[in-house]
PDB file of C-alpha atoms and ligand atoms in Angstrom:
ATOM      1  CA  MET A 140      10.179  19.625  -5.829  1.00  0.00           C
ATOM      2  CA  GLU A 141       7.193  19.781  -8.219  1.00  0.00           C
ATOM      3  CA  ASN A 142       4.289  18.708  -6.086  1.00  0.00           C
ATOM      4  CA  LYS A 143       5.724  15.427  -4.869  1.00  0.00           C
ATOM      5  CA  VAL A 144       4.364  14.335  -1.506  1.00  0.00           C
ATOM      6  CA  VAL A 145       6.441  11.157  -1.229  1.00  0.00           C
ATOM      7  CA  GLU A 146       9.723  10.172  -2.842  1.00  0.00           C
ATOM      8  CA  VAL A 147      11.209   6.740  -2.232  1.00  0.00           C
ATOM      9  CA  GLU A 148      14.717   6.012  -3.507  1.00  0.00           C
ATOM     10  CA  ASP A 149      16.379   2.603  -3.634  1.00  0.00           C
ATOM     11  CA  LEU A 150      14.507   1.433  -0.542  1.00  0.00           C
ATOM     12  CA  LYS A 151      15.628  -1.861   0.996  1.00  0.00           C
ATOM     13  CA  VAL A 152      13.947  -3.623   3.899  1.00  0.00           C
ATOM     14  CA  TYR A 153      15.663  -6.822   5.026  1.00  0.00           C
ATOM     15  CA  TYR A 154      14.543  -8.832   8.047  1.00  0.00           C
ATOM     16  CA  GLU A 155      17.153 -10.817   9.976  1.00  0.00           C
ATOM     17  CA  ARG A 156      16.347 -14.450  10.698  1.00  0.00           C
ATOM     18  CA  GLY A 157      18.249 -16.991  12.751  1.00  0.00           C
ATOM     19  CA  GLY A 158      21.950 -16.683  13.433  1.00  0.00           C
ATOM     20  CA  GLY A 159      23.742 -17.736  16.575  1.00  0.00           C
ATOM     21  CA  LEU A 160      27.069 -18.776  17.913  1.00  0.00           C
ATOM     22  CA  LEU A 161      27.843 -21.125  15.046  1.00  0.00           C
ATOM     23  CA  SER A 162      25.746 -19.785  12.211  1.00  0.00           C
ATOM     24  CA  LYS A 163      25.372 -16.508  10.391  1.00  0.00           C
ATOM     25  CA  PRO A 164      21.975 -14.821  10.274  1.00  0.00           C
ATOM     26  CA  MET A 165      19.956 -14.998   7.061  1.00  0.00           C
ATOM     27  CA  TYR A 166      18.184 -12.022   5.572  1.00  0.00           C
ATOM     28  CA  ILE A 167      14.680 -11.979   4.146  1.00  0.00           C
ATOM     29  CA  LYS A 168      14.904  -9.438   1.348  1.00  0.00           C
ATOM     30  CA  ALA A 169      11.338  -8.166   1.591  1.00  0.00           C
ATOM     31  CA  VAL A 170      12.053  -4.948  -0.313  1.00  0.00           C
ATOM     32  CA  ASP A 171      15.167  -4.885  -2.447  1.00  0.00           C
ATOM     33  CA  GLY A 172      15.767  -1.550  -4.150  1.00  0.00           C
ATOM     34  CA  VAL A 173      12.426   0.137  -4.784  1.00  0.00           C
ATOM     35  CA  SER A 174      12.020   3.714  -6.083  1.00  0.00           C
ATOM     36  CA  PHE A 175       8.845   5.690  -6.816  1.00  0.00           C
ATOM     37  CA  SER A 176       7.127   8.953  -6.018  1.00  0.00           C
ATOM     38  CA  ILE A 177       3.530  10.034  -5.403  1.00  0.00           C
ATOM     39  CA  SER A 178       2.250  13.486  -6.363  1.00  0.00           C
ATOM     40  CA  ARG A 179      -0.293  15.502  -4.405  1.00  0.00           C
ATOM     41  CA  GLY A 180      -3.843  14.188  -4.843  1.00  0.00           C
ATOM     42  CA  GLU A 181      -2.644  11.010  -6.546  1.00  0.00           C
ATOM     43  CA  VAL A 182      -3.437   7.397  -5.649  1.00  0.00           C
ATOM     44  CA  LEU A 183      -0.588   5.008  -6.405  1.00  0.00           C
ATOM     45  CA  GLY A 184      -1.689   1.380  -6.372  1.00  0.00           C
ATOM     46  CA  LEU A 185       0.977  -1.081  -5.232  1.00  0.00           C
ATOM     47  CA  VAL A 186       0.028  -4.566  -6.384  1.00  0.00           C
ATOM     48  CA  GLY A 187       1.598  -7.999  -6.218  1.00  0.00           C
ATOM     49  CA  GLU A 188       1.145 -11.449  -4.737  1.00  0.00           C
ATOM     50  CA  SER A 189       1.354 -12.080  -1.037  1.00  0.00           C
ATOM     51  CA  GLY A 190       5.020 -11.893   0.011  1.00  0.00           C
ATOM     52  CA  SER A 191       6.046  -9.504  -2.762  1.00  0.00           C
ATOM     53  CA  GLY A 192       7.123  -6.869  -0.224  1.00  0.00           C
ATOM     54  CA  LYS A 193       4.355  -4.324  -0.720  1.00  0.00           C
ATOM     55  CA  THR A 194       3.287  -4.205   2.935  1.00  0.00           C
ATOM     56  CA  SER A 195       6.914  -3.712   3.997  1.00  0.00           C
ATOM     57  CA  VAL A 196       7.115  -0.693   1.676  1.00  0.00           C
ATOM     58  CA  GLY A 197       4.025   0.762   3.393  1.00  0.00           C
ATOM     59  CA  LYS A 198       5.373   0.026   6.872  1.00  0.00           C
ATOM     60  CA  ALA A 199       8.734   1.619   6.056  1.00  0.00           C
ATOM     61  CA  ILE A 200       7.047   4.836   4.906  1.00  0.00           C
ATOM     62  CA  ALA A 201       4.765   4.801   7.953  1.00  0.00           C
ATOM     63  CA  GLY A 202       7.782   4.388  10.245  1.00  0.00           C
ATOM     64  CA  ILE A 203       6.657   0.984  11.529  1.00  0.00           C
ATOM     65  CA  VAL A 204       9.781  -0.766  10.251  1.00  0.00           C
ATOM     66  CA  ARG A 205      13.203   0.829   9.845  1.00  0.00           C
ATOM     67  CA  PRO A 206      14.598   0.518   6.321  1.00  0.00           C
ATOM     68  CA  THR A 207      17.869  -1.314   5.859  1.00  0.00           C
ATOM     69  CA  SER A 208      18.943   1.368   3.391  1.00  0.00           C
ATOM     70  CA  GLY A 209      17.558   3.900   0.931  1.00  0.00           C
ATOM     71  CA  LYS A 210      15.777   7.205   1.282  1.00  0.00           C
ATOM     72  CA  ILE A 211      12.184   8.172   2.014  1.00  0.00           C
ATOM     73  CA  SER A 212      11.209  11.841   1.752  1.00  0.00           C
ATOM     74  CA  VAL A 213       7.809  13.272   2.626  1.00  0.00           C
ATOM     75  CA  LEU A 214       7.287  16.886   1.540  1.00  0.00           C
ATOM     76  CA  GLY A 215      11.008  17.033   0.869  1.00  0.00           C
ATOM     77  CA  ARG A 216      12.005  15.952   4.394  1.00  0.00           C
ATOM     78  CA  ASP A 217      14.046  12.832   5.002  1.00  0.00           C
ATOM     79  CA  ILE A 218      11.731  10.896   7.331  1.00  0.00           C
ATOM     80  CA  ILE A 219      14.115   8.081   8.202  1.00  0.00           C
ATOM     81  CA  ASN A 220      16.453  10.280  10.219  1.00  0.00           C
ATOM     82  CA  LEU A 221      14.074  12.676  11.937  1.00  0.00           C
ATOM     83  CA  SER A 222      14.854  14.278  15.267  1.00  0.00           C
ATOM     84  CA  ARG A 223      12.360  13.497  18.023  1.00  0.00           C
ATOM     85  CA  GLY A 224      10.695  16.904  17.604  1.00  0.00           C
ATOM     86  CA  GLU A 225      10.457  16.584  13.823  1.00  0.00           C
ATOM     87  CA  ALA A 226       9.041  13.061  14.143  1.00  0.00           C
ATOM     88  CA  ARG A 227       6.359  14.339  16.491  1.00  0.00           C
ATOM     89  CA  ARG A 228       5.365  16.995  13.946  1.00  0.00           C
ATOM     90  CA  LEU A 229       5.690  15.001  10.726  1.00  0.00           C
ATOM     91  CA  ARG A 230       4.747  11.421  11.617  1.00  0.00           C
ATOM     92  CA  PRO A 231       1.062  12.224  12.316  1.00  0.00           C
ATOM     93  CA  LYS A 232       0.868  13.519   8.730  1.00  0.00           C
ATOM     94  CA  ILE A 233       1.377   9.950   7.497  1.00  0.00           C
ATOM     95  CA  GLN A 234      -1.497   7.687   8.493  1.00  0.00           C
ATOM     96  CA  MET A 235      -2.028   4.007   7.807  1.00  0.00           C
ATOM     97  CA  ILE A 236      -5.252   2.042   7.385  1.00  0.00           C
ATOM     98  CA  PHE A 237      -4.624  -1.621   8.134  1.00  0.00           C
ATOM     99  CA  GLN A 238      -6.089  -4.747   6.633  1.00  0.00           C
ATOM    100  CA  ASN A 239      -7.883  -6.071   9.662  1.00  0.00           C
ATOM    101  CA  PRO A 240     -10.197  -3.679  11.515  1.00  0.00           C
ATOM    102  CA  PHE A 241     -10.760  -6.377  14.157  1.00  0.00           C
ATOM    103  CA  SER A 242      -7.172  -6.110  15.362  1.00  0.00           C
ATOM    104  CA  SER A 243      -6.260  -2.522  14.431  1.00  0.00           C
ATOM    105  CA  LEU A 244      -8.681  -0.878  16.905  1.00  0.00           C
ATOM    106  CA  ASP A 245      -7.954  -1.102  20.641  1.00  0.00           C
ATOM    107  CA  PRO A 246     -10.915  -3.049  22.112  1.00  0.00           C
ATOM    108  CA  ARG A 247     -10.622  -1.177  25.456  1.00  0.00           C
ATOM    109  CA  MET A 248     -11.004   2.278  23.954  1.00  0.00           C
ATOM    110  CA  ARG A 249     -14.235   4.039  23.089  1.00  0.00           C
ATOM    111  CA  VAL A 250     -14.652   5.165  19.502  1.00  0.00           C
ATOM    112  CA  ARG A 251     -14.373   8.852  20.434  1.00  0.00           C
ATOM    113  CA  ASP A 252     -10.912   8.224  21.910  1.00  0.00           C
ATOM    114  CA  ILE A 253      -9.745   5.954  19.098  1.00  0.00           C
ATOM    115  CA  ILE A 254     -10.534   8.553  16.467  1.00  0.00           C
ATOM    116  CA  VAL A 255      -8.725  11.480  18.059  1.00  0.00           C
ATOM    117  CA  GLU A 256      -5.781   9.473  19.398  1.00  0.00           C
ATOM    118  CA  PRO A 257      -3.440  10.593  16.536  1.00  0.00           C
ATOM    119  CA  LEU A 258      -4.239  14.230  17.354  1.00  0.00           C
ATOM    120  CA  LYS A 259      -3.326  13.710  20.988  1.00  0.00           C
ATOM    121  CA  ILE A 260      -0.098  11.948  19.994  1.00  0.00           C
ATOM    122  CA  ALA A 261       0.679  14.976  17.807  1.00  0.00           C
ATOM    123  CA  GLY A 262       0.325  17.196  20.868  1.00  0.00           C
ATOM    124  CA  ILE A 263      -2.869  18.977  19.747  1.00  0.00           C
ATOM    125  CA  LYS A 264      -4.657  20.389  22.786  1.00  0.00           C
ATOM    126  CA  ASP A 265      -6.795  23.372  21.937  1.00  0.00           C
ATOM    127  CA  ILE A 266      -9.755  21.716  20.197  1.00  0.00           C
ATOM    128  CA  ASP A 267     -12.992  20.074  21.339  1.00  0.00           C
ATOM    129  CA  PHE A 268     -12.075  16.429  20.764  1.00  0.00           C
ATOM    130  CA  ARG A 269     -15.655  15.198  21.002  1.00  0.00           C
ATOM    131  CA  VAL A 270     -16.847  17.624  18.327  1.00  0.00           C
ATOM    132  CA  LYS A 271     -13.896  16.690  16.119  1.00  0.00           C
ATOM    133  CA  ALA A 272     -14.578  12.952  16.545  1.00  0.00           C
ATOM    134  CA  ALA A 273     -18.266  13.481  15.689  1.00  0.00           C
ATOM    135  CA  GLU A 274     -17.343  15.392  12.504  1.00  0.00           C
ATOM    136  CA  LEU A 275     -14.979  12.639  11.436  1.00  0.00           C
ATOM    137  CA  LEU A 276     -17.542   9.915  12.130  1.00  0.00           C
ATOM    138  CA  GLU A 277     -20.071  11.726   9.981  1.00  0.00           C
ATOM    139  CA  MET A 278     -17.518  12.007   7.204  1.00  0.00           C
ATOM    140  CA  VAL A 279     -17.229   8.197   7.060  1.00  0.00           C
ATOM    141  CA  GLY A 280     -20.969   7.521   7.186  1.00  0.00           C
ATOM    142  CA  LEU A 281     -21.415   6.922  10.931  1.00  0.00           C
ATOM    143  CA  SER A 282     -22.929   9.315  13.446  1.00  0.00           C
ATOM    144  CA  GLU A 283     -22.494  11.009  16.802  1.00  0.00           C
ATOM    145  CA  GLU A 284     -24.495   8.292  18.543  1.00  0.00           C
ATOM    146  CA  HIS A 285     -21.585   5.878  17.890  1.00  0.00           C
ATOM    147  CA  LEU A 286     -19.039   7.974  19.796  1.00  0.00           C
ATOM    148  CA  ASP A 287     -19.326   6.251  23.170  1.00  0.00           C
ATOM    149  CA  ARG A 288     -19.376   2.661  21.942  1.00  0.00           C
ATOM    150  CA  PHE A 289     -16.537   0.144  21.885  1.00  0.00           C
ATOM    151  CA  PRO A 290     -15.172  -1.543  18.721  1.00  0.00           C
ATOM    152  CA  HIS A 291     -16.825  -4.924  19.461  1.00  0.00           C
ATOM    153  CA  GLN A 292     -20.224  -3.254  19.072  1.00  0.00           C
ATOM    154  CA  PHE A 293     -19.606  -2.685  15.346  1.00  0.00           C
ATOM    155  CA  SER A 294     -19.526  -4.824  12.206  1.00  0.00           C
ATOM    156  CA  GLY A 295     -16.294  -5.259  10.222  1.00  0.00           C
ATOM    157  CA  GLY A 296     -17.300  -2.603   7.698  1.00  0.00           C
ATOM    158  CA  GLN A 297     -18.185  -0.130  10.447  1.00  0.00           C
ATOM    159  CA  ARG A 298     -14.877  -0.792  12.195  1.00  0.00           C
ATOM    160  CA  GLN A 299     -13.019  -0.044   8.984  1.00  0.00           C
ATOM    161  CA  ARG A 300     -14.984   3.223   8.731  1.00  0.00           C
ATOM    162  CA  ILE A 301     -13.788   4.073  12.249  1.00  0.00           C
ATOM    163  CA  ALA A 302     -10.204   3.258  11.232  1.00  0.00           C
ATOM    164  CA  ILE A 303     -10.580   5.555   8.212  1.00  0.00           C
ATOM    165  CA  ALA A 304     -11.963   8.343  10.452  1.00  0.00           C
ATOM    166  CA  ARG A 305      -8.924   7.951  12.711  1.00  0.00           C
ATOM    167  CA  ALA A 306      -6.589   8.115   9.716  1.00  0.00           C
ATOM    168  CA  LEU A 307      -8.243  11.357   8.561  1.00  0.00           C
ATOM    169  CA  SER A 308      -8.071  13.034  11.969  1.00  0.00           C
ATOM    170  CA  THR A 309      -4.714  14.768  11.417  1.00  0.00           C
ATOM    171  CA  ASN A 310      -5.502  16.012   7.870  1.00  0.00           C
ATOM    172  CA  PRO A 311      -2.770  13.670   6.647  1.00  0.00           C
ATOM    173  CA  GLU A 312      -0.455  14.481   3.767  1.00  0.00           C
ATOM    174  CA  LEU A 313      -0.350  10.764   2.944  1.00  0.00           C
ATOM    175  CA  ILE A 314      -2.611   7.802   3.674  1.00  0.00           C
ATOM    176  CA  ILE A 315      -1.227   4.302   3.322  1.00  0.00           C
ATOM    177  CA  ALA A 316      -4.112   1.884   2.877  1.00  0.00           C
ATOM    178  CA  ASP A 317      -2.827  -1.691   3.250  1.00  0.00           C
ATOM    179  CA  GLU A 318      -5.388  -4.145   1.840  1.00  0.00           C
ATOM    180  CA  PRO A 319      -8.162  -2.143   3.567  1.00  0.00           C
ATOM    181  CA  THR A 320     -10.958  -4.287   2.138  1.00  0.00           C
ATOM    182  CA  SER A 321      -9.533  -7.784   1.961  1.00  0.00           C
ATOM    183  CA  ALA A 322     -10.593  -8.859   5.483  1.00  0.00           C
ATOM    184  CA  LEU A 323     -14.203  -7.767   4.876  1.00  0.00           C
ATOM    185  CA  ASP A 324     -17.213  -9.603   3.460  1.00  0.00           C
ATOM    186  CA  VAL A 325     -17.447  -9.242  -0.303  1.00  0.00           C
ATOM    187  CA  SER A 326     -20.707  -7.288   0.027  1.00  0.00           C
ATOM    188  CA  ILE A 327     -18.986  -4.718   2.277  1.00  0.00           C
ATOM    189  CA  GLN A 328     -15.782  -4.381   0.281  1.00  0.00           C
ATOM    190  CA  ALA A 329     -17.391  -2.229  -2.422  1.00  0.00           C
ATOM    191  CA  GLN A 330     -18.879   0.120   0.194  1.00  0.00           C
ATOM    192  CA  ILE A 331     -15.490   0.763   1.780  1.00  0.00           C
ATOM    193  CA  LEU A 332     -13.813   1.188  -1.600  1.00  0.00           C
ATOM    194  CA  ASN A 333     -16.507   3.667  -2.641  1.00  0.00           C
ATOM    195  CA  LEU A 334     -16.060   5.548   0.628  1.00  0.00           C
ATOM    196  CA  LEU A 335     -12.300   5.819   0.102  1.00  0.00           C
ATOM    197  CA  LYS A 336     -12.853   7.000  -3.448  1.00  0.00           C
ATOM    198  CA  GLU A 337     -15.389   9.631  -2.355  1.00  0.00           C
ATOM    199  CA  LEU A 338     -13.097  10.872   0.414  1.00  0.00           C
ATOM    200  CA  ARG A 339     -10.162  10.992  -1.922  1.00  0.00           C
ATOM    201  CA  ASP A 340     -12.120  13.193  -4.373  1.00  0.00           C
ATOM    202  CA  LYS A 341     -13.588  15.395  -1.644  1.00  0.00           C
ATOM    203  CA  LEU A 342     -10.395  15.890   0.371  1.00  0.00           C
ATOM    204  CA  ASP A 343      -7.841  15.611  -2.458  1.00  0.00           C
ATOM    205  CA  LEU A 344      -6.095  12.823  -0.548  1.00  0.00           C
ATOM    206  CA  THR A 345      -2.719  11.459  -1.531  1.00  0.00           C
ATOM    207  CA  MET A 346      -2.667   7.711  -1.091  1.00  0.00           C
ATOM    208  CA  LEU A 347      -0.514   4.621  -1.381  1.00  0.00           C
ATOM    209  CA  PHE A 348      -3.085   1.855  -1.887  1.00  0.00           C
ATOM    210  CA  ILE A 349      -1.687  -1.642  -1.360  1.00  0.00           C
ATOM    211  CA  SER A 350      -3.554  -4.691  -2.657  1.00  0.00           C
ATOM    212  CA  HIS A 351      -2.971  -8.164  -4.026  1.00  0.00           C
ATOM    213  CA  ASP A 352      -6.116  -7.645  -6.151  1.00  0.00           C
ATOM    214  CA  ILE A 353      -5.431  -5.862  -9.421  1.00  0.00           C
ATOM    215  CA  GLY A 354      -9.224  -5.464  -9.880  1.00  0.00           C
ATOM    216  CA  VAL A 355      -9.342  -3.284  -6.738  1.00  0.00           C
ATOM    217  CA  ILE A 356      -6.314  -1.334  -7.932  1.00  0.00           C
ATOM    218  CA  ARG A 357      -8.005  -0.799 -11.288  1.00  0.00           C
ATOM    219  CA  TYR A 358     -10.958   0.753  -9.476  1.00  0.00           C
ATOM    220  CA  ILE A 359      -9.154   3.146  -7.165  1.00  0.00           C
ATOM    221  CA  ALA A 360      -5.649   3.984  -8.427  1.00  0.00           C
ATOM    222  CA  ASP A 361      -4.338   6.614 -10.851  1.00  0.00           C
ATOM    223  CA  ARG A 362      -0.974   4.980 -11.318  1.00  0.00           C
ATOM    224  CA  VAL A 363       0.120   1.418 -10.654  1.00  0.00           C
ATOM    225  CA  ALA A 364       3.381  -0.104  -9.427  1.00  0.00           C
ATOM    226  CA  VAL A 365       3.616  -3.884  -9.804  1.00  0.00           C
ATOM    227  CA  MET A 366       5.878  -5.611  -7.267  1.00  0.00           C
ATOM    228  CA  TYR A 367       7.448  -9.017  -7.546  1.00  0.00           C
ATOM    229  CA  ALA A 368       9.877 -10.521  -5.034  1.00  0.00           C
ATOM    230  CA  GLY A 369      10.856  -7.204  -3.478  1.00  0.00           C
ATOM    231  CA  LYS A 370      11.211  -5.233  -6.702  1.00  0.00           C
ATOM    232  CA  ILE A 371       9.011  -3.041  -8.882  1.00  0.00           C
ATOM    233  CA  VAL A 372       8.750  -4.685 -12.290  1.00  0.00           C
ATOM    234  CA  GLU A 373       6.296  -2.303 -13.978  1.00  0.00           C
ATOM    235  CA  LEU A 374       5.179   1.233 -13.138  1.00  0.00           C
ATOM    236  CA  GLY A 375       2.938   3.633 -14.986  1.00  0.00           C
ATOM    237  CA  ASN A 376      -0.493   5.118 -15.519  1.00  0.00           C
ATOM    238  CA  LYS A 377      -3.331   2.756 -14.707  1.00  0.00           C
ATOM    239  CA  ARG A 378      -4.631   2.679 -18.265  1.00  0.00           C
ATOM    240  CA  ASP A 379      -1.265   1.717 -19.679  1.00  0.00           C
ATOM    241  CA  VAL A 380      -0.322  -0.880 -17.091  1.00  0.00           C
ATOM    242  CA  ILE A 381      -3.694  -2.583 -16.735  1.00  0.00           C
ATOM    243  CA  ASP A 382      -5.100  -2.239 -20.250  1.00  0.00           C
ATOM    244  CA  GLU A 383      -1.833  -2.922 -22.048  1.00  0.00           C
ATOM    245  CA  PRO A 384       0.551  -4.650 -19.641  1.00  0.00           C
ATOM    246  CA  LEU A 385       4.113  -5.121 -20.859  1.00  0.00           C
ATOM    247  CA  HIS A 386       5.690  -7.208 -18.095  1.00  0.00           C
ATOM    248  CA  PRO A 387       4.848 -10.939 -18.197  1.00  0.00           C
ATOM    249  CA  TYR A 388       4.140 -10.877 -14.441  1.00  0.00           C
ATOM    250  CA  THR A 389       1.594  -8.051 -14.827  1.00  0.00           C
ATOM    251  CA  GLU A 390      -0.027 -10.108 -17.609  1.00  0.00           C
ATOM    252  CA  SER A 391      -0.183 -13.111 -15.276  1.00  0.00           C
ATOM    253  CA  LEU A 392      -1.803 -11.063 -12.502  1.00  0.00           C
ATOM    254  CA  LEU A 393      -4.453  -9.841 -14.922  1.00  0.00           C
ATOM    255  CA  GLU A 394      -5.107 -13.328 -16.269  1.00  0.00           C
ATOM    256  CA  ALA A 395      -5.682 -14.491 -12.695  1.00  0.00           C
ATOM    257  CA  VAL A 396      -8.554 -12.008 -12.222  1.00  0.00           C
ATOM    258  CA  PRO A 397     -11.933 -13.700 -12.763  1.00  0.00           C
ATOM    259  CA  VAL A 398     -14.216 -11.914 -15.255  1.00  0.00           C
ATOM    260  CA  PRO A 399     -17.756 -11.856 -13.813  1.00  0.00           C
ATOM    261  CA  HIS A 400     -19.678 -11.322 -17.062  1.00  0.00           C
ATOM    262  CA  PRO A 401     -20.736 -14.742 -18.505  1.00  0.00           C
ATOM    263  CA  SER A 402     -20.262 -13.739 -22.158  1.00  0.00           C
ATOM    264  CA  LYS A 403     -16.761 -12.467 -21.418  1.00  0.00           C
ATOM    265  CA  ARG A 404     -15.763 -15.295 -19.134  1.00  0.00           C
ATOM    266  CA  ARG A 405     -12.091 -16.002 -19.332  1.00  0.00           C
ATOM    267  CA  LYS A 406     -10.531 -19.094 -17.915  1.00  0.00           C
ATOM    268  CA  GLU A 407      -9.462 -18.250 -14.385  1.00  0.00           C
ATOM    269  CA  THR A 408      -5.798 -18.987 -14.025  1.00  0.00           C
ATOM    270  CA  ILE A 409      -3.415 -19.183 -11.157  1.00  0.00           C
ATOM    271  CA  ILE A 410       0.081 -17.974 -11.877  1.00  0.00           C
ATOM    272  CA  PRO A 411       2.088 -21.187 -12.389  1.00  0.00           C
ATOM    273  CA  GLY A 412       4.965 -22.009 -10.074  1.00  0.00           C
ATOM    274  CA  GLU A 413       5.747 -20.915  -6.547  1.00  0.00           C
ATOM    275  CA  PRO A 414       6.617 -17.388  -5.444  1.00  0.00           C
ATOM    276  CA  PRO A 415      10.391 -17.204  -4.915  1.00  0.00           C
ATOM    277  CA  ASP A 416      12.240 -17.707  -1.654  1.00  0.00           C
ATOM    278  CA  PRO A 417      12.855 -14.164  -0.312  1.00  0.00           C
ATOM    279  CA  ILE A 418      16.026 -15.333   1.477  1.00  0.00           C
ATOM    280  CA  ASN A 419      17.555 -16.717  -1.678  1.00  0.00           C
ATOM    281  CA  PRO A 420      15.715 -15.247  -4.689  1.00  0.00           C
ATOM    282  CA  PRO A 421      16.456 -16.537  -8.213  1.00  0.00           C
ATOM    283  CA  SER A 422      19.411 -15.040 -10.059  1.00  0.00           C
ATOM    284  CA  GLY A 423      18.840 -12.727 -13.013  1.00  0.00           C
ATOM    285  CA  CYS A 424      15.188 -11.840 -13.375  1.00  0.00           C
ATOM    286  CA  ARG A 425      13.457 -13.074 -10.234  1.00  0.00           C
ATOM    287  CA  PHE A 426      10.393 -14.023 -12.289  1.00  0.00           C
ATOM    288  CA  HIS A 427      12.324 -16.228 -14.731  1.00  0.00           C
ATOM    289  CA  PRO A 428      11.381 -19.645 -13.206  1.00  0.00           C
ATOM    290  CA  ARG A 429       7.694 -18.798 -13.754  1.00  0.00           C
ATOM    291  CA  CYS A 430       7.937 -16.742 -16.931  1.00  0.00           C
ATOM    292  CA  PRO A 431       6.607 -18.278 -20.188  1.00  0.00           C
ATOM    293  CA  HIS A 432       8.810 -15.884 -22.217  1.00  0.00           C
ATOM    294  CA  ALA A 433      12.109 -16.371 -20.374  1.00  0.00           C
ATOM    295  CA  LEU A 434      15.275 -15.989 -22.464  1.00  0.00           C
ATOM    296  CA  ASP A 435      18.736 -17.330 -21.610  1.00  0.00           C
ATOM    297  CA  ILE A 436      19.850 -13.894 -20.406  1.00  0.00           C
ATOM    298  CA  CYS A 437      16.949 -13.801 -17.942  1.00  0.00           C
ATOM    299  CA  ARG A 438      18.569 -16.516 -15.809  1.00  0.00           C
ATOM    300  CA  THR A 439      21.774 -14.578 -15.213  1.00  0.00           C
ATOM    301  CA  VAL A 440      21.292 -10.838 -15.777  1.00  0.00           C
ATOM    302  CA  GLU A 441      18.873  -8.807 -13.734  1.00  0.00           C
ATOM    303  CA  PRO A 442      16.793  -6.516 -15.988  1.00  0.00           C
ATOM    304  CA  LYS A 443      16.833  -2.827 -15.060  1.00  0.00           C
ATOM    305  CA  LEU A 444      13.647  -0.843 -14.534  1.00  0.00           C
ATOM    306  CA  ILE A 445      13.819   1.493 -17.540  1.00  0.00           C
ATOM    307  CA  TYR A 446      11.550   4.137 -19.048  1.00  0.00           C
ATOM    308  CA  MET A 447       9.512   3.018 -22.059  1.00  0.00           C
ATOM    309  CA  ASP A 448       8.133   6.561 -22.464  1.00  0.00           C
ATOM    310  CA  ASN A 449       8.013   9.522 -20.111  1.00  0.00           C
ATOM    311  CA  SER A 450       5.571   7.913 -17.677  1.00  0.00           C
ATOM    312  CA  ARG A 451       6.025   4.166 -17.950  1.00  0.00           C
ATOM    313  CA  MET A 452       8.771   1.893 -16.692  1.00  0.00           C
ATOM    314  CA  VAL A 453       9.341  -1.836 -17.156  1.00  0.00           C
ATOM    315  CA  ALA A 454      12.023  -4.250 -15.938  1.00  0.00           C
ATOM    316  CA  CYS A 455      12.139  -7.012 -18.549  1.00  0.00           C
ATOM    317  CA  HIS A 456      14.717  -8.183 -21.083  1.00  0.00           C
ATOM    318  CA  LEU A 457      12.001  -8.383 -23.746  1.00  0.00           C
ATOM    319  CA  TYR A 458      12.183  -4.583 -23.908  1.00  0.00           C
ATOM    320  CA  GLN A 459      15.905  -4.055 -23.419  1.00  0.00           C
ATOM    321  CA  ASP A 460      18.787  -4.140 -25.893  1.00  0.00           C
TER     322      ASP A 460
HETATM  323 FE1  LIG B 640      10.328 -13.035 -18.345  1.00  0.00          FE
HETATM  324 FE2  LIG B 640      12.857 -12.524 -18.904  1.00  0.00          FE
HETATM  325 FE3  LIG B 640      11.126 -10.545 -18.820  1.00  0.00          FE
HETATM  326 FE4  LIG B 640      11.885 -11.764 -16.599  1.00  0.00          FE
HETATM  327  S1  LIG B 640      13.157 -10.548 -17.955  1.00  0.00           S
HETATM  328  S2  LIG B 640       9.837 -11.227 -17.156  1.00  0.00           S
HETATM  329  S3  LIG B 640      12.093 -13.877 -17.315  1.00  0.00           S
HETATM  330  S4  LIG B 640      11.129 -12.251 -20.283  1.00  0.00           S
END
C-alpha cells in the first residue's frame, strides 16, 4: 500500500434537513464525491471558502460524522465499519485539533487530565500520566507548572498549545487540524503555525490541514487540495497549485489573498458572486455562475477531476477534450 496513511475514495457526506408528514427531507451535499490520499510524513492542505465541505471531510475521517457513502482507509483498514474493539484501538490514532480552543477544552478539567484523556479512552493504564502530560506540555512550549490549572487560566494561544499536546498524546498516525489558527489573534497565529511546523518536522507527523486561507496552506502544506461546493477541483504539489494554478477557482482564491509588501501590492479582491446553495448546487461545473472563463459546456456537463501529469489533477473543461 506504498506508505499511504489515509486513503479516501468517493466520500459523500450529506446532512438531512427538514422533512415531515407532507414533505420530503432535503439533503445538504456538504461533501459530494471526494477522493485523495496522504502519505506518511506528508501535510495535505485542504483549502476552500467557508461552506465548501472541508470541515465535513475532516470530521468524517475523525469519525465525528458518519459518511453517507464512500470509503475511508487508515493504514489500510476501513475505518467506517470498525468493530467496537477495532475502533477502540484505531480511533485514538486519528486526532483532531479544532478551530476554537475556547470551546474544545472542557472547562471543568485540569490540564493534566485534558492532555492524557485520549490515552485513557484508548485503555492505556500502565504509564505515569502526570509525567506523560508534563512531557507533552514541554513539547508544545508550556511547562510542568501548568499541569494543575484549568483552561480559563490560559490565553487563546496557550489553550491551542494544550489542544495540540492532547492531540499528540497517542502518537497519532494522523492529525486533522481544522482551521487551528483562525480563532486566534493575528500575532499568535504565526506562533501556533510555527509550532505545528516544528512538531511536524521533529515527529514526522502526517497531517490533514484544513484552512480557508491559502496563505496559511502555502506556509505549512506539501500538497494542496482545493475544494469548491463539496468537490475537489484541483489537487497537486504546493508549488504547482499555488505558484501556477490551473483551475479558475484556485486563481480566484489566490487573487483574494492580500499581498503585504507595498511595492508588490495587488488589488485585494473578493471572489465575485455567492457560494452555491449546497442543497441545490448549480448543474455542470458548480463554479460556472462565478467563473470568468465559463464555456457553454460548463453549464450542463460536470468536468471530471483528471490527471494533468503524474501528480496534478484538475476538474475544468478548459483542460479537457
Ligand atoms: Fe470555469 Fe468551466 Fe472550468 Fe468550471 S469548468 S472552472 S466554469 S472554465
